[in-house]
Coordinates of C-alpha atoms and ligand atoms in Angstrom, one line a residue:
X1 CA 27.4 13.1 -9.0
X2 CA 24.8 15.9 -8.4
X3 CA 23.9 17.2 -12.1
X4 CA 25.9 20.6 -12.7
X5 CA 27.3 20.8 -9.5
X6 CA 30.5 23.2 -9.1
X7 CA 31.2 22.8 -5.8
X8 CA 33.9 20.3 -4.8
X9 CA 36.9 20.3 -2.5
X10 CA 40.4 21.5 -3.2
X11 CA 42.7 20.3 -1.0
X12 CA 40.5 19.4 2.3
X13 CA 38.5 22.2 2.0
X14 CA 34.7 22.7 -0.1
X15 CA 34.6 25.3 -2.7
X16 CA 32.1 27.2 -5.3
X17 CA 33.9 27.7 -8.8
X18 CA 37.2 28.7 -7.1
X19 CA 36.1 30.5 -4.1
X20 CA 36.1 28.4 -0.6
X21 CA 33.2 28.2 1.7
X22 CA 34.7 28.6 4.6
X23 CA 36.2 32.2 3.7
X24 CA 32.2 33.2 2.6
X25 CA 30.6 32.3 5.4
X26 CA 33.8 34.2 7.2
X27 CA 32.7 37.4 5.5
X28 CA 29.1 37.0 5.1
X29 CA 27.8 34.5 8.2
X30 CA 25.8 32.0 8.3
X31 CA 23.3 30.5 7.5
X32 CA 24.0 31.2 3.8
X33 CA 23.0 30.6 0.3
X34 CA 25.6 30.1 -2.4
X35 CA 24.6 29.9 -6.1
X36 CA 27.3 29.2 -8.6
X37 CA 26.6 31.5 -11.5
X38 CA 28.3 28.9 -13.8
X39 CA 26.5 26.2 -12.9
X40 CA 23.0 28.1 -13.9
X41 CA 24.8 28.4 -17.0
X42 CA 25.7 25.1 -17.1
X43 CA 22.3 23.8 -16.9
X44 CA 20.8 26.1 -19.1
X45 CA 22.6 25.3 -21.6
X46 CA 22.2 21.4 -21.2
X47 CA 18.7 22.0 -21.7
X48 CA 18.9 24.0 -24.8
X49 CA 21.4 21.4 -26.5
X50 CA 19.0 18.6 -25.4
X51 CA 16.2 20.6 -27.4
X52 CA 18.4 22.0 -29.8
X53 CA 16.4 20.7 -33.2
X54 CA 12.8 21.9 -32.2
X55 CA 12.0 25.1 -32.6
X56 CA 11.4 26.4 -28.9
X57 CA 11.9 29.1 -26.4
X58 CA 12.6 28.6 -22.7
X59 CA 10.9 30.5 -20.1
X60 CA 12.9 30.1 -16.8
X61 CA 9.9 29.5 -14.2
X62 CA 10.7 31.9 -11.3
X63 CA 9.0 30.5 -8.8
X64 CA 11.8 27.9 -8.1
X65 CA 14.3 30.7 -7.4
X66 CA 12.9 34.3 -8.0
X67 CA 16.1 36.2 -6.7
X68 CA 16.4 39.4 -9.3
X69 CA 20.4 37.9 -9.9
X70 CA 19.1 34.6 -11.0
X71 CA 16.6 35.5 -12.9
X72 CA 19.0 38.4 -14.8
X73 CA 21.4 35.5 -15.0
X74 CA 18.7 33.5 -17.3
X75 CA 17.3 36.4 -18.7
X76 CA 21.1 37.7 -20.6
X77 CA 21.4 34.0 -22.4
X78 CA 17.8 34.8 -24.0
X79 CA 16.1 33.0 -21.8
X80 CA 12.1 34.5 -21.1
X81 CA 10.4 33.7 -17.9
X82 CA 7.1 32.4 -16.6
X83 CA 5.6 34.4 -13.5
X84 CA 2.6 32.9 -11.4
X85 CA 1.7 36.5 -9.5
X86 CA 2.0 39.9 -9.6
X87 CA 4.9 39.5 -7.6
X88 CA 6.7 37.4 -9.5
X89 CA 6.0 39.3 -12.8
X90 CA 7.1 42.5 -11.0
X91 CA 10.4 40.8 -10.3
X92 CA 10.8 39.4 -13.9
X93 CA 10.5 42.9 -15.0
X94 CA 13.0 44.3 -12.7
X95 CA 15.7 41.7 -13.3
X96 CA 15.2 43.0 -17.0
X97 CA 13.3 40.1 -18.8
X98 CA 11.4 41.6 -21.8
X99 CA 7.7 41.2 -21.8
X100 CA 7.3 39.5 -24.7
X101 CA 9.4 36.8 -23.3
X102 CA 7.3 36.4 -20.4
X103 CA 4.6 34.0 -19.5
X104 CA 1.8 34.7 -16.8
X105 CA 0.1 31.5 -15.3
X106 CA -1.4 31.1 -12.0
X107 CA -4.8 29.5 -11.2
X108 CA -6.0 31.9 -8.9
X109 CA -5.2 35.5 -10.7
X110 CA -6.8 38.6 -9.6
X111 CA -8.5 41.3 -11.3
X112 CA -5.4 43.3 -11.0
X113 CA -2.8 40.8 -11.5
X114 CA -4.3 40.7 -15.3
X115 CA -4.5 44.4 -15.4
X116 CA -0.5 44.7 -14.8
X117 CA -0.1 41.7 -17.0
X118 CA -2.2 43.0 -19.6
X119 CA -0.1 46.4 -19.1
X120 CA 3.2 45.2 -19.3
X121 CA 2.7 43.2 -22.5
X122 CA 3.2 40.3 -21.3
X123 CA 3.4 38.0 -24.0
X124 CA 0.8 35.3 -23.1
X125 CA -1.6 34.9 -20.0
X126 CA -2.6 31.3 -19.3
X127 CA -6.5 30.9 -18.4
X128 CA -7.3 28.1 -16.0
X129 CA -10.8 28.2 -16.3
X130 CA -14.3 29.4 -17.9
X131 CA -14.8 31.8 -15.8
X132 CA -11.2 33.4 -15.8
X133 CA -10.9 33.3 -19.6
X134 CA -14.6 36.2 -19.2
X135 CA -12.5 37.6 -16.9
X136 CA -9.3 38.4 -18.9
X137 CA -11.8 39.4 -21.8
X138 CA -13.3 42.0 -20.0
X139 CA -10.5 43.9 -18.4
X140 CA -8.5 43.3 -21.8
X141 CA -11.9 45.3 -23.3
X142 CA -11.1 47.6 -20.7
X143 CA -8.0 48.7 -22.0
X144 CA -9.1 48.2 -25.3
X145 CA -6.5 45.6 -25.9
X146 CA -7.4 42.0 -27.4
X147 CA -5.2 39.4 -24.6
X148 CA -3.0 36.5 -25.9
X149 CA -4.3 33.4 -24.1
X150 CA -2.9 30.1 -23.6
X151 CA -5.4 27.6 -22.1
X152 CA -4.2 25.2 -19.4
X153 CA -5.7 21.7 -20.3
X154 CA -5.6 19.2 -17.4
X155 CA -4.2 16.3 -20.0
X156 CA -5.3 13.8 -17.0
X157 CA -1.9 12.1 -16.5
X158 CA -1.1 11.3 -13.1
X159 CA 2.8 11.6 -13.2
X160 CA 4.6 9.1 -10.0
X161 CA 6.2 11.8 -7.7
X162 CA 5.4 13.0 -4.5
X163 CA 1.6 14.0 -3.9
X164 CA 2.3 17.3 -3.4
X165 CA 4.0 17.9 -7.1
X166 CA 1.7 16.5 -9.3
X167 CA -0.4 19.1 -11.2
X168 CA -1.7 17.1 -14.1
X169 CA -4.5 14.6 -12.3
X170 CA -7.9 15.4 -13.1
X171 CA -8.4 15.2 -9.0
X172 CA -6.0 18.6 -8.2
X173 CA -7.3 22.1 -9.0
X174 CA -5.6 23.3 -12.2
X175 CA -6.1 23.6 -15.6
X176 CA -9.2 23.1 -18.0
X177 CA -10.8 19.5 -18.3
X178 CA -10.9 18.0 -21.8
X179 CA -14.8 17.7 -21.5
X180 CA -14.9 21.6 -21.0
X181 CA -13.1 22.4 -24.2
X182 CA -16.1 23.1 -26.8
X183 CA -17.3 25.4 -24.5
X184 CA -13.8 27.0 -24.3
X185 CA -13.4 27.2 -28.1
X186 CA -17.1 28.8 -28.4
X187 CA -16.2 31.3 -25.7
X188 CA -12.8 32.2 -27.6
X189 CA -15.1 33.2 -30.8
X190 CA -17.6 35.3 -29.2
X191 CA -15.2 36.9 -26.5
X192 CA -13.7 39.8 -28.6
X193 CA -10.5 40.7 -26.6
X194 CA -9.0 36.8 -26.3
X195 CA -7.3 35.2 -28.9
X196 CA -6.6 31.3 -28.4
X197 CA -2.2 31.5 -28.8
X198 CA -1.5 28.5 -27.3
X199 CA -2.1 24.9 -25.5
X200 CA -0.5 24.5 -22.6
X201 CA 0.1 21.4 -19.6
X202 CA 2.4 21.6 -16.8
X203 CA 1.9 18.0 -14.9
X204 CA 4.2 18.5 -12.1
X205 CA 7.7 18.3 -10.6
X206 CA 10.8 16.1 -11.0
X207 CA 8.9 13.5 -13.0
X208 CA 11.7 11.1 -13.6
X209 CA 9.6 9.1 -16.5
X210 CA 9.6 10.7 -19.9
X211 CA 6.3 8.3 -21.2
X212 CA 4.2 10.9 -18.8
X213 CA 5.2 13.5 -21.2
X214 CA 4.9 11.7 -23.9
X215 CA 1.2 10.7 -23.1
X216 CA 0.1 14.3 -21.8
X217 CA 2.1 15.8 -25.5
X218 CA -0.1 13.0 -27.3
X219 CA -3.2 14.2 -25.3
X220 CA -2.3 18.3 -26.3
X221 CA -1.2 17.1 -30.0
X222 CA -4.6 15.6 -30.8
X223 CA -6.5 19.0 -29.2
X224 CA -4.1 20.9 -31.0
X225 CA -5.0 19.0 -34.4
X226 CA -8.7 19.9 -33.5
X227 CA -8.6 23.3 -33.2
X228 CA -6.9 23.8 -36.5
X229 CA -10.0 22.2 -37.8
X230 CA -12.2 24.3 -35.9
X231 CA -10.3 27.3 -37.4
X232 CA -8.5 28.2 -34.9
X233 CA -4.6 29.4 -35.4
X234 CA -2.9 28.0 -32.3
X235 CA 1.1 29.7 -32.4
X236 CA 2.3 27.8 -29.3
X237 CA 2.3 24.2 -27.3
X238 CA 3.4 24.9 -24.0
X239 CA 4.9 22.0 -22.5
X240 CA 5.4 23.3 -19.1
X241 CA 8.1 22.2 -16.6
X242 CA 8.8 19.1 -14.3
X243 CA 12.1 17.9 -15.8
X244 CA 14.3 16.4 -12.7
X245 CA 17.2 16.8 -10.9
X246 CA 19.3 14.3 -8.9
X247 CA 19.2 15.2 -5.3
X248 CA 21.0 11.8 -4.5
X249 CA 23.6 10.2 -6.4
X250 CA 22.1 6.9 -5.6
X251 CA 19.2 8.0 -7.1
X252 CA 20.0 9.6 -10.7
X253 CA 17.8 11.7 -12.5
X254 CA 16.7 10.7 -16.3
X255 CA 18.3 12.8 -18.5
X256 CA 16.8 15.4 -20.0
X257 CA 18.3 14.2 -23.5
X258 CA 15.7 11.2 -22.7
X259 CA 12.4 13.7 -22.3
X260 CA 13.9 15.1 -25.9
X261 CA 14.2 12.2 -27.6
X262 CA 11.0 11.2 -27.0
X263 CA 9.1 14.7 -27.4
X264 CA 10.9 15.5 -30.4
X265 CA 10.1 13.5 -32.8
X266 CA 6.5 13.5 -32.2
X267 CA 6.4 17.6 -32.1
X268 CA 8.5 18.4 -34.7
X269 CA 6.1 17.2 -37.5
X270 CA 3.5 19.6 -36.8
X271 CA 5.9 23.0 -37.0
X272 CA 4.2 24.6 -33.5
X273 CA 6.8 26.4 -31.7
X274 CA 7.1 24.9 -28.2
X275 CA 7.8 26.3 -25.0
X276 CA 9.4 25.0 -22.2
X277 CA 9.1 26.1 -18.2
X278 CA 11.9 24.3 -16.5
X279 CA 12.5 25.5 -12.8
X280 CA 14.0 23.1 -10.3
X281 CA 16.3 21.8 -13.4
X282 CA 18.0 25.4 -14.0
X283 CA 18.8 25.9 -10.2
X284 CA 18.5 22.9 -8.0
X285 CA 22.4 22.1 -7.7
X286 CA 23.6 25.7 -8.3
X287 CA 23.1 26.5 -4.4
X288 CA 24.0 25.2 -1.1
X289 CA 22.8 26.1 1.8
X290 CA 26.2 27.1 4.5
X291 CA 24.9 26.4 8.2
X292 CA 27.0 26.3 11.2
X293 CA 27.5 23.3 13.7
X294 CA 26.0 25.4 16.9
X295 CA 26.1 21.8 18.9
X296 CA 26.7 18.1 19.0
X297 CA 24.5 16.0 21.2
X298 CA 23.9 12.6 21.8
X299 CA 20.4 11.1 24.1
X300 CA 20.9 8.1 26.1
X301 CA 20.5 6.1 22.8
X302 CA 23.1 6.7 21.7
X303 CA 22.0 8.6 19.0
X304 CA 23.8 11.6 17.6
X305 CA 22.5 14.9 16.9
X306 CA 24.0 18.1 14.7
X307 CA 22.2 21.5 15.8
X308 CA 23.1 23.6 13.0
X309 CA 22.0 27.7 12.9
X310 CA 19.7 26.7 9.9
X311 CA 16.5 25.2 9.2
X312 CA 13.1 24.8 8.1
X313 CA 12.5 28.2 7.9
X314 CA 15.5 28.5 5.1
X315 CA 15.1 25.1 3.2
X316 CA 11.3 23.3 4.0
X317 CA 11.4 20.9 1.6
X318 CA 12.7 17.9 4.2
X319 CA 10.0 19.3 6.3
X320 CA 7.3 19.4 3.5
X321 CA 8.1 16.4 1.1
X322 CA 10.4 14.5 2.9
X323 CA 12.9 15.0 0.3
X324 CA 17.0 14.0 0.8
X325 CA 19.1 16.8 0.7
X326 CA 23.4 16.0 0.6
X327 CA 25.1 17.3 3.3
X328 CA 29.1 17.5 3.2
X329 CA 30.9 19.1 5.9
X330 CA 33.0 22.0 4.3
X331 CA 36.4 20.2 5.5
X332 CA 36.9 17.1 4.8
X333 CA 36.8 14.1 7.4
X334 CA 38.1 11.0 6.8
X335 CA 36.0 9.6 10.1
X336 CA 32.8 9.8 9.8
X337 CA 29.8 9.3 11.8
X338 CA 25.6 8.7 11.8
X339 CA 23.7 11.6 13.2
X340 CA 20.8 13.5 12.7
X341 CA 21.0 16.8 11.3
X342 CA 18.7 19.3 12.2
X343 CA 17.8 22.8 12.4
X344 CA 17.0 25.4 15.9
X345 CA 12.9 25.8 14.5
X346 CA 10.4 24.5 17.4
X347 CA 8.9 21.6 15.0
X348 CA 10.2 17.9 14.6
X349 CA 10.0 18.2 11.6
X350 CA 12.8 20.3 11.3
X351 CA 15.4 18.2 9.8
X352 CA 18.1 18.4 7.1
X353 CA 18.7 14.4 7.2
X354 CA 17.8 12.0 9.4
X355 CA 20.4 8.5 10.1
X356 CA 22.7 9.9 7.6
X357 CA 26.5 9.3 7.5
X358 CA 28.5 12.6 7.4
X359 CA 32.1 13.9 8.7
X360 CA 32.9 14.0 12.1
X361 CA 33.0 17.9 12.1
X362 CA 33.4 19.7 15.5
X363 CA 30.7 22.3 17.1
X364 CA 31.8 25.8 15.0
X365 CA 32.3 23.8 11.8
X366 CA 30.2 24.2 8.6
X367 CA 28.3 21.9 6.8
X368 CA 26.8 22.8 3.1
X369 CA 23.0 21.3 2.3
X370 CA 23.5 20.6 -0.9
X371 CA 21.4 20.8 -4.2
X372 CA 19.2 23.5 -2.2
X373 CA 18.9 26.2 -5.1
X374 CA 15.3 25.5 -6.2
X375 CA 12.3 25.5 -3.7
X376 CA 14.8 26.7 -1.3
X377 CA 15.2 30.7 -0.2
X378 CA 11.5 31.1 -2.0
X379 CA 9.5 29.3 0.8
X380 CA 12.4 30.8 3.5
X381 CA 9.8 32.1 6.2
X382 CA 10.1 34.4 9.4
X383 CA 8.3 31.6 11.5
X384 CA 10.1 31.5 15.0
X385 CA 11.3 35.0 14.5
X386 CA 13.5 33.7 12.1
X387 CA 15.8 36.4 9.9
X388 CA 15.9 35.5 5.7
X389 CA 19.3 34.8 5.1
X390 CA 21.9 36.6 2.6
X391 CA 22.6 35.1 -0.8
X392 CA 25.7 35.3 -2.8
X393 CA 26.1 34.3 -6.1
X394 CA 29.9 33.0 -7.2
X395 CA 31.1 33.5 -10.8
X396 CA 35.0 31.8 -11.2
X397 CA 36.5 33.8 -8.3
X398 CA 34.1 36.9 -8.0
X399 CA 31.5 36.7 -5.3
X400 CA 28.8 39.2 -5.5
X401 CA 26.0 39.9 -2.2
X402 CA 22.6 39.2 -4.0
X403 CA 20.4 39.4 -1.4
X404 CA 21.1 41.0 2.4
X405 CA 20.1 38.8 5.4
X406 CA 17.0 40.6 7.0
X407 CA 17.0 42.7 10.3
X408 CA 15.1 42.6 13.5
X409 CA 14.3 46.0 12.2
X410 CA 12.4 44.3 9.2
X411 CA 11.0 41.6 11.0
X412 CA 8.4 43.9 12.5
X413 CA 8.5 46.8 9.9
X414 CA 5.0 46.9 8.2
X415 CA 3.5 46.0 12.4
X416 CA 0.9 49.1 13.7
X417 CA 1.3 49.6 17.8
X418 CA 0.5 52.4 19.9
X419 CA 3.9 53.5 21.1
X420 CA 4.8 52.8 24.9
X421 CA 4.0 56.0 27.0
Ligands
PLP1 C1 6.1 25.1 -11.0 C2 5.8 25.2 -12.4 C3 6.8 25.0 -13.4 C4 8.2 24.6 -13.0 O1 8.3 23.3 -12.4 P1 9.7 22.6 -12.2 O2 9.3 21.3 -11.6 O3 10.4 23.5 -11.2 O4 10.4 22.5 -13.5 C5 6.5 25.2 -14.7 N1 5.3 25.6 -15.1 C6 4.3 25.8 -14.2 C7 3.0 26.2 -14.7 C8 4.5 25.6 -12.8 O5 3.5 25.8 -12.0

């Protein structure tokens, strides 16, 4: 069983909540995302039970889904946000997230990406370096405001997932090294317009193995402790994201009561409020992605081949991280067969599954990529010509549009040419 997941047949056909597929991607085409309002819900609330006895506060991170509906969706439990661009804080803001429930990371931020955050009043920034730290000082003296910072420390934990998620080795770029700290805590008492809120650590994504946490908490616990005795007030420990999702049932994601019981007990002593930054755990299994069967095809091997109307340009993360992605025909075969399924992009490497068993669905018939709601329409891309598809989001039986599918219109809308004489 994915974690969460409300979609599931009744009768032969696949349905979100009670609404089928088939009649969505009737009215709104394909390809198409389809997030279950519930299920975001759901997951939300898993997570908050799991932490329930230390005093915390989640900020959704947006990155893993920024469409305004999710993020409102988060954002009306209580839930605060954590933004890594002006972008992304823009959108926080729109969906109606307070700013003192937001977070602003990032390890490249611009002069005027602190300016808005400093403006909205946001309600910490996170410095990942020296250098950015003199930065947010000097535009905070600008506006004659003294900044809430957060400093990202680099707890030197490489967490097992793939290469491309794993943020907390001292060999990738972010956060602060240990061995730069005394400079960092000299710098916070003669800047005048920082004050040192809170510790912070992110050290990647779906990290199935709680003991990573528990050794990068250790690491932020004892830094923590040494900052009190430097004088320094520290309100928050900022324990950042990562907690995983189970993309294949043979393949079970920890649960997050496991990361709890282990980070409880050793927080809860010290009486720092906590924050959390789950992303790909909120959303993951709240969406599919709804393709069509264009055409079936099979080379002189024998091998079989779905062309669906989606791809790469919609979901990249087969493409980018080899990761396994469900897919269930939207009616129900009892036959099934092994084929490749793969997308209409110009690349190899766009693929949905490769050797995988699924129905033997006919050309016109829909197949749903499941587990596709984080990392998914965020990294969608126009690459081919490609049009970003519509969203809808499903709550019981009421479907709302959350996003349009694009237009050739837009596709070359912010383009400069001479006109044709
Ligand atoms: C990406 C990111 C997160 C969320 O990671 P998930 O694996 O989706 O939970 C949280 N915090 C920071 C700083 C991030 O960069």
């Amino acid at each position: 069983m994915l974690d969460n997941n409300l979609f599931h047949y009744t009768g032969t056909t696949l349905s979100c909540d009670e609404v089928n597929l088939e009649e969505l991607a009737g009215a709104f085409g394909t390809p198409l995302f389809v997030t279950s309002a519930r299920s975001l819900i759901a997951s939300y609330r898993a997570f908050e039970q799991a932490f329930e006895a230390l005093p915390h506060f989640t900020c959704y991170s947006v990155k893993a889904n920024y469409n305004l509906s999710v993020i409102r969706t988060f954002a009306e439990l209580g839930c605060g946000c954590d933004v890594n661009s002006g972008g992304e804080l823009y959108r926080a803001l729109k969906a109606g997230v307070v700013p003192e429930r937001i977070i602003f990371a990032g390890v490249g931020k611009k002069p005027e990406e602190i300016l808005y955050a400093l403006e909205s009043g946001v309600l910490m920034l996170k410095a990942e370096s020296l250098s950015e730290l003199k930065a947010i000082n000097r535009i905070a003296g600008e506006l004659r405001k003294k900044a809430s910072v957060a400093i990202r420390i680099n707890p030197d934990v490489t967490a097992e997932t793939h290469p491309y998620i794993t943020t907390g080795d001292s060999k990738e770029k972010f956060g602060i090294d240990e061995a730069e700290l005394p400079e960092v805590f000299a710098l916070f008492r003669h800047l005048p317009h920082v004050t040192l809120t809170g510790l912070d650590m992110h050290i990647g994504s779906q990290i199935f193995e709680p003991e990573y946490y528990v050794a990068a908490t250790t690491k932020l616990l004892a830094i923590l402790n040494a900052s009190k005795d430097m004088g320094f007030a520290i309100e928050y420990l900022d324990i950042g994201g990562g907690f995983p999702v189970t993309y294949d049932p043979l393949k079970p994601a920890t649960p997050v009561r496991n990361f709890a019981d282990r980070l409880i007990p050793m927080i809860l002593p010290t009486g720092v409020k906590v924050i959390f930054e789950p992303g790909r755990f909120l959303v993951a299994n709240a969406s599919v992605l709804l393709t069509k069967i264009l055409y079936k095809k099979r080379n002189h091997t024998g091998k079989e081949f779905f062309v669906v109307d989606a791809g790469m340009t919609e979901l990249i993360r087969p493409a980018l991280y080899q990761s396994h992605h469900e897919v269930q025909t939207v009616t129900r075969h009892e036959k099934t067969i092994i084929a490749d399924v793969v997308g209409p992009v110009c690349e190899s490497s766009d693929f949905f599954a490769r050797h995988r068993e699924v129905g033997d669905a006919e050309e016109g018939e829909l197949l749903a990529v499941m587990s596709s709601g984080a990392y998914g329409a965020v990294m969608s891309s126009n690459y081919n010509g490609r049009l970003r598809p519509a969203e809808v989001m499903v709550n019981g039986s009421e479907v709302k549009l959350v996003r349009k599918r694009e237009t050739f219109e837009q596709l070359v809308q912010n383009e400069l040419m001479e006109e044709l004489e």
